[in-house]
Amino acid sequence: MLELHLPTPEHTDLLGQALAATRPAQALLELQGDLGAGKSTTARALLRALGVTGAIRSPTYTLVERYPLADGSEAWHMDLYRIGGAAELDFLGLDEGTASLWLVEWPERGAGALPATDLRLELQMAGTGRRASLIPLSDSGEAWVKRLCEGGELGSLSVDRP
């Protein structure tokens, strides 16, 4: 596990950029936290760093937003807060193709119908900033966190190792 202090919104953006710079070719990133904790902010910064241009909308009402990435692959940003259960994912057309990157907010609502999670990002408010915990849940997630720690992508972010 890796813990970070994000004192400003700009630091939350830096985390998204670092995640983009070190991501595996295929990954599912869970974004967990209360409303306003920074899930969509982090996803937006990650997508922007992967070459998404134009508007990056929150999937709060659409449930899923699809974005073409600069490398020719596709990312899906999902917000499952409004679904009643995993069976409702069938109506989102997720089986129509495969994304190289899944960013899933409120993943527990889709449990059993989503691919295996590689990395869980838990965000919480901490004073005027945020606290981020990165929890690898697969070998790919472990390697992702290792690249974050070793590659210098975290830059000025304050790292705490529990």
Coordinates of C-alpha atoms in Angstrom, one line a residue, residues 28-161:
L28 CA -9.0 -1.5 -13.8
L29 CA -8.6 1.3 -11.3
E30 CA -11.2 1.6 -8.6
L31 CA -11.9 5.1 -7.3
Q32 CA -13.4 5.1 -3.9
G33 CA -14.3 7.9 -1.5
D34 CA -17.1 10.0 -0.3
L35 CA -18.8 12.5 -2.6
G36 CA -16.4 15.3 -3.2
A37 CA -13.3 13.3 -2.2
G38 CA -11.6 13.8 -5.6
K39 CA -12.5 10.7 -7.6
S40 CA -13.6 12.5 -10.8
T41 CA -10.9 15.0 -10.4
T42 CA -8.3 12.3 -10.4
A43 CA -9.9 10.5 -13.3
R44 CA -10.0 13.7 -15.3
A45 CA -6.3 14.4 -14.7
L46 CA -5.4 10.9 -15.6
L47 CA -7.4 11.0 -18.9
R48 CA -6.1 14.4 -19.8
A49 CA -2.5 13.0 -19.3
L50 CA -3.4 10.1 -21.6
G51 CA -4.2 12.5 -24.4
V52 CA -7.9 13.0 -24.1
T53 CA -8.9 16.4 -25.6
G54 CA -12.2 18.2 -25.3
A55 CA -14.6 17.9 -22.5
I56 CA -14.1 15.2 -19.9
R57 CA -17.6 14.8 -18.3
S58 CA -18.4 13.2 -15.0
P59 CA -20.3 10.0 -15.7
T60 CA -22.7 10.7 -12.7
Y61 CA -25.8 10.7 -14.9
T62 CA -24.6 8.8 -18.0
L63 CA -23.0 6.0 -15.9
V64 CA -20.2 5.5 -18.4
E65 CA -18.2 7.9 -20.6
R66 CA -15.9 6.4 -23.3
Y67 CA -12.7 8.2 -24.3
P68 CA -10.3 7.5 -27.1
L69 CA -6.7 7.6 -25.9
A70 CA -3.7 9.0 -27.8
D71 CA -2.2 5.4 -28.1
G72 CA -5.4 4.3 -30.0
S73 CA -6.9 2.4 -27.1
E74 CA -10.0 3.4 -25.2
A75 CA -10.7 4.3 -21.6
W76 CA -14.1 3.9 -19.8
H77 CA -14.9 6.1 -16.9
M78 CA -17.8 4.7 -14.9
D79 CA -19.8 6.0 -12.0
L80 CA -22.0 3.2 -10.6
Y81 CA -23.5 5.2 -7.8
R82 CA -27.0 5.3 -9.4
I83 CA -27.3 1.6 -10.4
G84 CA -29.3 -0.8 -8.2
G85 CA -27.0 -3.8 -8.7
A86 CA -24.5 -5.5 -10.9
A87 CA -27.2 -6.9 -13.3
E88 CA -27.9 -3.4 -14.5
L89 CA -24.4 -3.3 -16.1
D90 CA -25.8 -5.4 -18.9
F91 CA -27.7 -2.4 -20.1
L92 CA -24.6 -0.2 -20.4
G93 CA -23.2 -2.1 -23.4
L94 CA -19.9 -2.8 -21.8
D95 CA -19.6 -6.1 -23.7
E96 CA -19.5 -4.3 -27.0
G97 CA -15.8 -3.8 -26.8
T98 CA -12.9 -3.8 -24.4
A99 CA -11.3 -0.8 -22.9
S100 CA -7.6 -0.8 -22.0
L101 CA -8.4 1.3 -18.9
W102 CA -11.4 1.1 -16.7
L103 CA -11.9 3.9 -14.1
V104 CA -14.7 2.8 -11.9
E105 CA -16.3 5.0 -9.2
W106 CA -18.6 3.2 -6.7
P107 CA -17.3 -0.2 -7.9
E108 CA -19.0 -2.2 -5.1
R109 CA -22.3 -1.6 -6.9
G110 CA -21.0 -3.6 -9.9
A111 CA -19.4 -6.4 -7.8
G112 CA -19.3 -9.6 -9.7
A113 CA -19.9 -8.1 -13.1
L114 CA -16.7 -6.1 -13.5
P115 CA -13.3 -7.4 -14.5
A116 CA -10.8 -8.0 -11.6
T117 CA -9.5 -4.8 -10.0
D118 CA -5.8 -4.1 -10.4
L119 CA -5.5 -1.0 -8.1
R120 CA -7.8 0.6 -5.6
L121 CA -7.5 4.3 -5.0
E122 CA -9.2 5.4 -1.7
L123 CA -9.5 9.2 -1.3
Q124 CA -10.6 11.0 1.7
M125 CA -10.7 14.6 2.9
A126 CA -7.9 15.5 5.2
G127 CA -8.1 19.1 6.5
T128 CA -8.0 21.4 3.5
G129 CA -6.5 18.7 1.3
R130 CA -6.9 15.0 0.7
R131 CA -5.4 11.7 1.7
A132 CA -4.9 9.0 -1.0
S133 CA -4.3 5.3 -0.4
L134 CA -3.2 3.2 -3.3
I135 CA -3.9 -0.5 -2.7
P136 CA -2.7 -3.0 -5.3
L137 CA -5.1 -6.0 -5.8
S138 CA -3.3 -7.9 -8.5
D139 CA 0.2 -8.5 -9.7
S140 CA -0.3 -5.8 -12.3
G141 CA -1.4 -3.4 -9.5
E142 CA 1.7 -4.3 -7.5
A143 CA 3.9 -3.4 -10.5
W144 CA 1.9 -0.2 -11.0
V145 CA 2.6 1.0 -7.5
K146 CA 6.2 0.0 -7.8
R147 CA 6.6 2.0 -11.0
L148 CA 5.0 5.0 -9.2
C149 CA 7.5 4.7 -6.3
E150 CA 10.6 4.1 -8.4
G151 CA 10.1 6.2 -11.5
G152 CA 10.0 9.7 -9.9
E153 CA 6.5 10.4 -11.3
L154 CA 5.2 11.3 -7.9
G155 CA 7.4 14.4 -7.9
S156 CA 6.4 16.7 -5.1
L157 CA 3.8 14.5 -3.6
S158 CA 4.3 13.6 0.1
V159 CA 4.6 9.9 0.4
D160 CA 3.8 8.0 3.6
R161 CA 4.7 4.4 3.9

